[in-house]
Short mmCIF file of C-alpha atoms in Angstrom, two decimals:
data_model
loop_
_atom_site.label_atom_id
_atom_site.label_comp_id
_atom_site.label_asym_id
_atom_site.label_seq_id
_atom_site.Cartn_x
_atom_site.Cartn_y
_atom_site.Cartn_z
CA UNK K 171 7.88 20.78 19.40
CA UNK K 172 7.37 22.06 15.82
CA UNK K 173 8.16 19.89 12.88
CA UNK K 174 9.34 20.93 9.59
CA UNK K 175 7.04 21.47 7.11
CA UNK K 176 7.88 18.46 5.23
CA UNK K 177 8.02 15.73 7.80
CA UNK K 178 11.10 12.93 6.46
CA UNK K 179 9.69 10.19 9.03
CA UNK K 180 6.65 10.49 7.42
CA UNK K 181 8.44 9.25 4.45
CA UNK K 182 10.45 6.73 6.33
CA UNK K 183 7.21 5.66 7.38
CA UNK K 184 5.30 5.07 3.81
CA UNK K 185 8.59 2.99 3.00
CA UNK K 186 8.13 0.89 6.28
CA UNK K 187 4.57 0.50 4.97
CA UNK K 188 6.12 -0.93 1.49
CA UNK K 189 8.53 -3.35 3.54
CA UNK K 190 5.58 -4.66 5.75
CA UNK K 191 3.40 -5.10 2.31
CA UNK K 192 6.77 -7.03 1.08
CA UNK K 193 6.80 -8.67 4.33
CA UNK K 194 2.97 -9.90 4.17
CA UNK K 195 3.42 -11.82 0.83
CA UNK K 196 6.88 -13.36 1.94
CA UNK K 197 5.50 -16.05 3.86
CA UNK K 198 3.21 -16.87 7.00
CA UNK K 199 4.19 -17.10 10.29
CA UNK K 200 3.00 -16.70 14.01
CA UNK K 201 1.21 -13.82 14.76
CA UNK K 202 1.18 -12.90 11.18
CA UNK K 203 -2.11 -11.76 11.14
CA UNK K 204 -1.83 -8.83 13.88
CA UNK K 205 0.65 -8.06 11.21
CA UNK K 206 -2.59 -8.13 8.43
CA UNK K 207 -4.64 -6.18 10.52
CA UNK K 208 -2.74 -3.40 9.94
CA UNK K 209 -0.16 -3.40 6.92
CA UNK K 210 -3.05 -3.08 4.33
CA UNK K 211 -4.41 0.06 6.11
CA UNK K 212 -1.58 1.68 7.04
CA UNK K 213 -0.95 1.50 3.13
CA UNK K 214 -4.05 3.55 2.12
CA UNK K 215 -4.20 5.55 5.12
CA UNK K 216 -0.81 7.23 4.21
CA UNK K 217 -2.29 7.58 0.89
CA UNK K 218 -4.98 9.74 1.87
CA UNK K 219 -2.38 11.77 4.35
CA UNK K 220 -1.16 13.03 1.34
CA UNK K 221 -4.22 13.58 -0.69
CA UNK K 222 -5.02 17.21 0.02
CA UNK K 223 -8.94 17.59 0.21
CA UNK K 224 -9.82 20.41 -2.52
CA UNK K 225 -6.59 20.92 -3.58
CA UNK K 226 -7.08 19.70 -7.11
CA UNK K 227 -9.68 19.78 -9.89
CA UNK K 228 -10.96 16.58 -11.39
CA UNK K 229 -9.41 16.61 -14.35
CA UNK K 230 -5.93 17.27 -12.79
CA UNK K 231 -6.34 13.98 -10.56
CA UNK K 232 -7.15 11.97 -13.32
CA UNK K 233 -3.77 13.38 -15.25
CA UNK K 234 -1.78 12.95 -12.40
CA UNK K 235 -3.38 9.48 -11.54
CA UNK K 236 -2.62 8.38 -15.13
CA UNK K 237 0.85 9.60 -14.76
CA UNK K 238 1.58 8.38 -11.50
CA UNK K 239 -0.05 4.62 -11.10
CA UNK K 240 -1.79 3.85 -14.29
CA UNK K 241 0.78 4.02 -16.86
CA UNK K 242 3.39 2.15 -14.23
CA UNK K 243 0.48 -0.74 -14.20
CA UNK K 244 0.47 -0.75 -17.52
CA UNK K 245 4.52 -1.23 -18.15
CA UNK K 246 4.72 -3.32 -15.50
CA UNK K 247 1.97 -5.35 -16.86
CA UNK K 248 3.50 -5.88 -20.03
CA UNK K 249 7.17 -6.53 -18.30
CA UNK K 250 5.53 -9.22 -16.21
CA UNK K 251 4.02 -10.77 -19.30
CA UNK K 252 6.84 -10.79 -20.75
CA UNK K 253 8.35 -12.81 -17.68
CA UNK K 254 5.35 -15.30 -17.89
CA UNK K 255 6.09 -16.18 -21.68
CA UNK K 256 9.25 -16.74 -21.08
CA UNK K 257 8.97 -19.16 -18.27
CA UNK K 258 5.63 -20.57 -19.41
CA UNK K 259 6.46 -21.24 -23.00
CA UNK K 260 6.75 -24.77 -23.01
CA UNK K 261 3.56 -24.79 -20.80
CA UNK K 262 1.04 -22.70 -23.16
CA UNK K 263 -1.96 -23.69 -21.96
CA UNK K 264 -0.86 -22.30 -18.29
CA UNK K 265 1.04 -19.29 -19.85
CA UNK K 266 -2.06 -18.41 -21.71
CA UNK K 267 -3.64 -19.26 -18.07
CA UNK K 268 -1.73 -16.60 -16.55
CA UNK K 269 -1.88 -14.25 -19.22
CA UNK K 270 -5.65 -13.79 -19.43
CA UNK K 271 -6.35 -13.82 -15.31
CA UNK K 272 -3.56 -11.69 -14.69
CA UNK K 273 -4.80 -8.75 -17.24
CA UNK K 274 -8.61 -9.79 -16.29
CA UNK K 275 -7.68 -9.05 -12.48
CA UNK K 276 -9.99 -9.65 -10.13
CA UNK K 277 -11.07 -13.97 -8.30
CA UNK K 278 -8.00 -15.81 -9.31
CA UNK K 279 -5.19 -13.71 -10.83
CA UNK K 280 -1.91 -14.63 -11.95
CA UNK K 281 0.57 -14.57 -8.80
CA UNK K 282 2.36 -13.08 -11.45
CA UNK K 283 0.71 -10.03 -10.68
CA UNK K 284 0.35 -10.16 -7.35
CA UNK K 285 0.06 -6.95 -5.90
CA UNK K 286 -0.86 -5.61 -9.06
CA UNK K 287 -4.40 -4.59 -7.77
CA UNK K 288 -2.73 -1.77 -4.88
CA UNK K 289 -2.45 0.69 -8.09
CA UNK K 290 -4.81 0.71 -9.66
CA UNK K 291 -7.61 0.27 -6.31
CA UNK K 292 -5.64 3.33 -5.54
CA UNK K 293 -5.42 5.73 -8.16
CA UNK K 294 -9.41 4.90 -8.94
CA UNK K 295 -10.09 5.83 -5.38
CA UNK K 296 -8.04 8.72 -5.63
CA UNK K 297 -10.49 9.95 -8.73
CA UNK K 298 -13.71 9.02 -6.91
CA UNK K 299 -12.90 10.63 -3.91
CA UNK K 300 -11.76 14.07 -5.76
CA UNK K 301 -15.24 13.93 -7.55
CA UNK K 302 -17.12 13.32 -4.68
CA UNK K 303 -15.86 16.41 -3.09
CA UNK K 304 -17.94 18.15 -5.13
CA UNK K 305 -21.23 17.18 -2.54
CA UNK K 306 -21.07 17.38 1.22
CA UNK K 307 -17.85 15.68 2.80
CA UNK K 308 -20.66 13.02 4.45
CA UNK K 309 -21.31 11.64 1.25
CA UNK K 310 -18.01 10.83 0.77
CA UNK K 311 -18.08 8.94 4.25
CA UNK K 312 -21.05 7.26 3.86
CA UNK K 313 -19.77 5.83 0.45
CA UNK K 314 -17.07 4.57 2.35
CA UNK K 315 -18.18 2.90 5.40
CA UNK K 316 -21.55 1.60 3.63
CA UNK K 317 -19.13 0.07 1.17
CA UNK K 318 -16.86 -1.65 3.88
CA UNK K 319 -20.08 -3.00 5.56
CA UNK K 320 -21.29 -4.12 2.25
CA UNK K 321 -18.28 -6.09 1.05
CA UNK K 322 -19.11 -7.92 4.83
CA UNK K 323 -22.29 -8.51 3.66
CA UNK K 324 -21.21 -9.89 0.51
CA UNK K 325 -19.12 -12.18 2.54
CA UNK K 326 -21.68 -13.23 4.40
CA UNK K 327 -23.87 -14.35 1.18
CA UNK K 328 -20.76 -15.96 -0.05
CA UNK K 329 -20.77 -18.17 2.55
CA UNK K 330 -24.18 -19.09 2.97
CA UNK K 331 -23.89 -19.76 -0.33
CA UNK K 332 -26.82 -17.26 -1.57
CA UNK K 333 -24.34 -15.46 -3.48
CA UNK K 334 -20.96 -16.97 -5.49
CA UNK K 335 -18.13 -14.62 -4.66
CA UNK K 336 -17.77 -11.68 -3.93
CA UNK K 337 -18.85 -8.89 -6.58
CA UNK K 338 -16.59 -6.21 -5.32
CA UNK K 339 -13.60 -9.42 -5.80
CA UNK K 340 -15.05 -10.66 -8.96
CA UNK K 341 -15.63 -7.64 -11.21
CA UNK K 342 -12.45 -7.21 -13.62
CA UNK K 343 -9.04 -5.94 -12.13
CA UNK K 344 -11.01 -5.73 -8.36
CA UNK K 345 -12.21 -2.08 -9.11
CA UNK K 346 -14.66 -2.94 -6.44
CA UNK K 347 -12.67 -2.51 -3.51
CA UNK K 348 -11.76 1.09 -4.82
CA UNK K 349 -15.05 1.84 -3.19
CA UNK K 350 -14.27 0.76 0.48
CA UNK K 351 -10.70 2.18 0.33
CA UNK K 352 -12.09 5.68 0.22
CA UNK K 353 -12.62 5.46 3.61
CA UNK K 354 -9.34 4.81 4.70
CA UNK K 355 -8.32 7.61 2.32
CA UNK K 356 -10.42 9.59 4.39
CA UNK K 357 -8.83 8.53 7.53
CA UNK K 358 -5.71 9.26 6.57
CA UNK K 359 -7.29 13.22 5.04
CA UNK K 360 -8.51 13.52 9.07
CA UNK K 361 -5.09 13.00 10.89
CA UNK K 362 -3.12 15.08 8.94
CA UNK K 363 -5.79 17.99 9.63
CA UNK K 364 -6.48 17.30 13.34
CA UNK K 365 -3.55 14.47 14.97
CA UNK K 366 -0.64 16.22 13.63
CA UNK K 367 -1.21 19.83 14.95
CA UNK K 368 -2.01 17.74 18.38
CA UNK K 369 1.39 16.10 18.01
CA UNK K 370 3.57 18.74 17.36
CA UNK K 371 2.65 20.60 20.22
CA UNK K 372 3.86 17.69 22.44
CA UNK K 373 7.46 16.30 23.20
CA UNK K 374 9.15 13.72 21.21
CA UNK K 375 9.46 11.35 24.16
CA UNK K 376 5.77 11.88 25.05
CA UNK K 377 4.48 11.40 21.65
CA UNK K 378 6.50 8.25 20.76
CA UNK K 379 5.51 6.87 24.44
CA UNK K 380 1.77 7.38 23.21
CA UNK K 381 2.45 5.81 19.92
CA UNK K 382 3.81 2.59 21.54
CA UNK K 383 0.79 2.44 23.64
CA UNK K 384 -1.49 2.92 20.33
CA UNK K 385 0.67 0.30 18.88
CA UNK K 386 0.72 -2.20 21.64
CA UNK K 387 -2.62 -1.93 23.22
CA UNK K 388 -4.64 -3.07 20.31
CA UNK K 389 -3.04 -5.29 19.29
CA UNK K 390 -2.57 -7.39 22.48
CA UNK K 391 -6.73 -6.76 22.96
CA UNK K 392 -6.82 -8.22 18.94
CA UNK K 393 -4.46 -11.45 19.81
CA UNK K 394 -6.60 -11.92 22.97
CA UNK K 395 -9.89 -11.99 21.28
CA UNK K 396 -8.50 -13.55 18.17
CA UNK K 397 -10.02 -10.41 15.82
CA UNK K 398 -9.73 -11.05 12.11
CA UNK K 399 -7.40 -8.82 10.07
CA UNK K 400 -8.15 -7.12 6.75
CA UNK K 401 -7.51 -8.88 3.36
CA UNK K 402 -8.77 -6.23 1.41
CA UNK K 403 -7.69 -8.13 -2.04
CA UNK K 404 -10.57 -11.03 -1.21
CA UNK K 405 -13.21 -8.31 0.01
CA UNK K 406 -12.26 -9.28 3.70
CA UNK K 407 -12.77 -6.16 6.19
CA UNK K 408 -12.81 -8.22 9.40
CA UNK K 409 -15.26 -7.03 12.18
CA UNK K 410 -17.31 -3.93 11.13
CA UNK K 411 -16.07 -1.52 13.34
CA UNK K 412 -13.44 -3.85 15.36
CA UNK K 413 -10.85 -4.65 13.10
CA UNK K 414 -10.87 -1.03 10.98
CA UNK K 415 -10.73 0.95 14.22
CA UNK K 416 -7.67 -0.92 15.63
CA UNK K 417 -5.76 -0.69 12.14
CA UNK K 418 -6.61 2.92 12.54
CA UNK K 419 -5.14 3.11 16.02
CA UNK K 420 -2.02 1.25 15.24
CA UNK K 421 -1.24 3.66 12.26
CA UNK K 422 -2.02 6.71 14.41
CA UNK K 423 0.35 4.63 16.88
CA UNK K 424 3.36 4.44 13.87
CA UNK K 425 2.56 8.23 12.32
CA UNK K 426 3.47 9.51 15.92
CA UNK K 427 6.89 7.45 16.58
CA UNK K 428 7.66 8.46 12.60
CA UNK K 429 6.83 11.85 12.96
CA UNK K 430 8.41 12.86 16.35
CA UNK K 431 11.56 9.97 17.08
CA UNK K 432 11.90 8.91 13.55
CA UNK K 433 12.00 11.96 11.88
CA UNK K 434 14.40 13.59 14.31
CA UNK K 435 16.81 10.86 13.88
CA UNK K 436 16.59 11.00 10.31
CA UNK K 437 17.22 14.99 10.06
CA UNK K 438 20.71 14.46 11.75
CA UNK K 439 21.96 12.92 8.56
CA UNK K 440 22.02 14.64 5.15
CA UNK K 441 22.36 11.21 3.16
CA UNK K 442 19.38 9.60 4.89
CA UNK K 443 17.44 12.67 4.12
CA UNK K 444 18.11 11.92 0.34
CA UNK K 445 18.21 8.24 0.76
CA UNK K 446 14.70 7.99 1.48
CA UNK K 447 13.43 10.55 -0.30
CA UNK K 448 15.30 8.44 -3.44
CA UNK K 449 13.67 5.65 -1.92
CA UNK K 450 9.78 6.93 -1.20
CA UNK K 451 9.67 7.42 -4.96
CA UNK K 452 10.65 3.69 -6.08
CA UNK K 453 7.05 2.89 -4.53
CA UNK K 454 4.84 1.89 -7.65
CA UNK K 455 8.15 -0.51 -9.08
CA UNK K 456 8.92 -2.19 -5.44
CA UNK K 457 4.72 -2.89 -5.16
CA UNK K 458 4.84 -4.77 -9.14
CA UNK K 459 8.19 -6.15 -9.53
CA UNK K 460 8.81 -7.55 -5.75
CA UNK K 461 6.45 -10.57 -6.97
CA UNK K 462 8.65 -11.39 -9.17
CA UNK K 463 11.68 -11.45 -7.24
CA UNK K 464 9.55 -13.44 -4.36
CA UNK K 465 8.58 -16.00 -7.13
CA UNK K 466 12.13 -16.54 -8.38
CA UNK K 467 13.54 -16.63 -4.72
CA UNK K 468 11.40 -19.54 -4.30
CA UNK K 469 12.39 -21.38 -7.55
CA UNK K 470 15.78 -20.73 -6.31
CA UNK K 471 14.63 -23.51 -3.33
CA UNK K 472 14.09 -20.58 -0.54
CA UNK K 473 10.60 -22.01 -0.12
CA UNK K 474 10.12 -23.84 3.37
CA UNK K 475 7.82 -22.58 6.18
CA UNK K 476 11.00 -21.79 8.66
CA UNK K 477 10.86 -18.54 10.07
CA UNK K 478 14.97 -17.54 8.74
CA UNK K 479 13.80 -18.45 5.35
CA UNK K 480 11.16 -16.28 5.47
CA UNK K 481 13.45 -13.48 6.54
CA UNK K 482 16.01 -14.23 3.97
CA UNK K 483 12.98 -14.13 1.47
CA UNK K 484 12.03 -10.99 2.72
CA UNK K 485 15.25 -9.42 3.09
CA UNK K 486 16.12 -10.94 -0.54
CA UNK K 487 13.32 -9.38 -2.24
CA UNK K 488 12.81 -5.91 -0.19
CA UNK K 489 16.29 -5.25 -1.03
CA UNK K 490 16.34 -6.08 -4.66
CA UNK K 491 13.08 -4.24 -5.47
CA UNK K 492 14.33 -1.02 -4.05
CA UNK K 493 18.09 -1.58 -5.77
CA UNK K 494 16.06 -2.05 -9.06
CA UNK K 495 13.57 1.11 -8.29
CA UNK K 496 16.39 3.44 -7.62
CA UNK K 497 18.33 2.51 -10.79
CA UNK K 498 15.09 2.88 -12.78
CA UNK K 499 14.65 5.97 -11.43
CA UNK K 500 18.11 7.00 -12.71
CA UNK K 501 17.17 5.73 -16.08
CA UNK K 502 14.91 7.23 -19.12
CA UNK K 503 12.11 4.48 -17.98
CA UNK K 504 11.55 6.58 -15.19
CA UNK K 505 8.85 8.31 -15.95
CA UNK K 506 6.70 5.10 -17.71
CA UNK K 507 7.77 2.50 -14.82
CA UNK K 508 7.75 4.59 -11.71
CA UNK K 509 6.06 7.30 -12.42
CA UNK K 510 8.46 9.90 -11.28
CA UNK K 511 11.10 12.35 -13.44
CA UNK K 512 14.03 10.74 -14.30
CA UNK K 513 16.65 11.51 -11.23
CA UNK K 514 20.96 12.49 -10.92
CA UNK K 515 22.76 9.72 -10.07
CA UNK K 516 22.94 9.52 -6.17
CA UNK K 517 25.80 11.01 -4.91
CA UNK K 518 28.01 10.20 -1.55
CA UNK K 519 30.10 12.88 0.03
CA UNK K 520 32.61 11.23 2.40
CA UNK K 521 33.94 13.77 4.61
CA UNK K 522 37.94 14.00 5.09
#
């Protein structure tokens, strides 16, 4: 089976990677961490699907970068502040609190700003990896599995109290763990170029059986042995080796369903086709501004530990960042809070 050239599950995908980031902050509950083994990942790894090795000089990924998730950090930074001095003003000394730590970045940041760090960690991985591309692809590898092994190690000193935090954590705005993401950028570079050519030479029922499996399997074997999961924002890698290759497993286990079951499904329908590619492009506003709206749905008194309020959290704020994304998007603040060219009003043909 041969899929078009630009694969619309794949997009489905990166938005069910947005909703499971969404999902992650809305609350815990059981088995949430199989869910935080993977959602982190899956993230970057669909970054670096779409980062074409060579296909750009230096200085263009540090334009585009700038364009595409600096500047949106930036706005949304200053929207967010904003936000904090209006509900902190008759508390200065915690406004000013929030202010400073969520600029600073890094140990202890404003949940104002709370997945403020994806961004940028992104878009300065992005860079580094384009300039390392100008030695042998290894280096690029080593940098980023010797930097995943290192955070651990960091961890480890943390602990045993030889070091005080962790200085890929600490440093300002966590540019630190830029350095481990590469890898997963990497990950994501290698099965574009070799598990997609596999998988569209197979059937759509074969290829979505194999992604359940990929799904399924590892994480059963990760609830069994009780494997850690990745909380990349504290420096927090989980096993070396363990807990990276069954994130990597379960993506390959999504990108397969997405690519083959998902995409066909989506194809059938003109307005989904548009719908989500609307939608794949509200990315950088759902990641800043869905704090917000999970912070005032909690004010609100949506707060306890129950399983349907954490769904009405979820469903709450996944829906309201995307509604506000797409009408930025149609607005002249495209461009400085998502990124992306201003779009047309979305238009809905109902047939006779």
């Amino acid at each position: 089976m041969k899929t078009p050239q630009r694969n619309i599950g794949i997009d489905a995908l990166r938005l069910f990677s947005i909703a499971m980031v969404v999902l992650g902050h809305s609350g815990s509950f059981e088995c949430s961490t199989l869910l935080s083994i993977w959602r982190m990942p899956l993230f970057f790894i669909l970054s670096g699907f779409f980062f074409v090795p060579y296909g750009r000089s230096l200085r263009f990924e540090l334009s585009r970068r700038w364009e595409t998730l600096v500047i949106p950090y930036l706005a949304w930074s200053v929207v967010i502040s904003l936000v904090v001095i209006i509900v902190k003003w008759s508390e200065p000394t915690d406004m000013l609190h929030h202010l400073f730590t969520g600029w600073r970045g890094g140990t202890g940041r404003s949940i104002f700003w709370m997945s403020a760090w994806f961004l940028l960690s992104l878009a300065i991985s992005a860079v580094m990896l384009r300039y390392l591309e100008r030695f042998p692809r290894w280096i690029a590898w080593v940098v980023g599995a010797a930097s995943i092994l290192t955070s651990r190690l960091f961890v480890y000193l943390d602990r045993a109290d030889i070091l005080d935090g962790n200085p890929f954590v600490d440093v300002p705005l966590r540019l630190g763990i830029s350095l481990p993401i590469i890898f997963y950028l990497l990950i994501g570079q290698e099965i574009r170029t070799r598990v997609m050519p596999a998988i569209e030479e197979l059937s759509v029922v074969r290829v979505s059986s194999i992604g359940i499996v990929l799904i399924v399997g590892p994480l059963a074997l990760a609830k069994h042995f009780s494997v850690p999961a990745h909380y990349m924002h504290a420096g927090l890698f989980g096993w070396p080796i363990v807990t990276p290759m069954i994130a990597i497993t379960v993506t390959i286990g999504f990108i397969m369903i997405f690519a083959t079951g998902v995409n066909r499904v989506i194809h059938a329908s003109e307005f989904l086709n548009r719908l989500i590619g609307r939608l794949v492009r509200t990315g950088s506003t759902v990641v800043m501004f869905h704090g917000l709206v999970l912070l005032f749905v909690h004010h609100l008194g949506l707060n306890s530990s129950s399983l349907s309020d954490l769904l009405v959290r979820f469903g709450i704020t996944l829906t309201t960042a995307f509604a506000v994304g797409l009408l930025i998007n149609m607005s002249p603040a495209a461009r400085v809070l998502s990124g992306v060219p201003r779009e047309r009003p979305l238009r809905v043909t109902i047939a006779a």
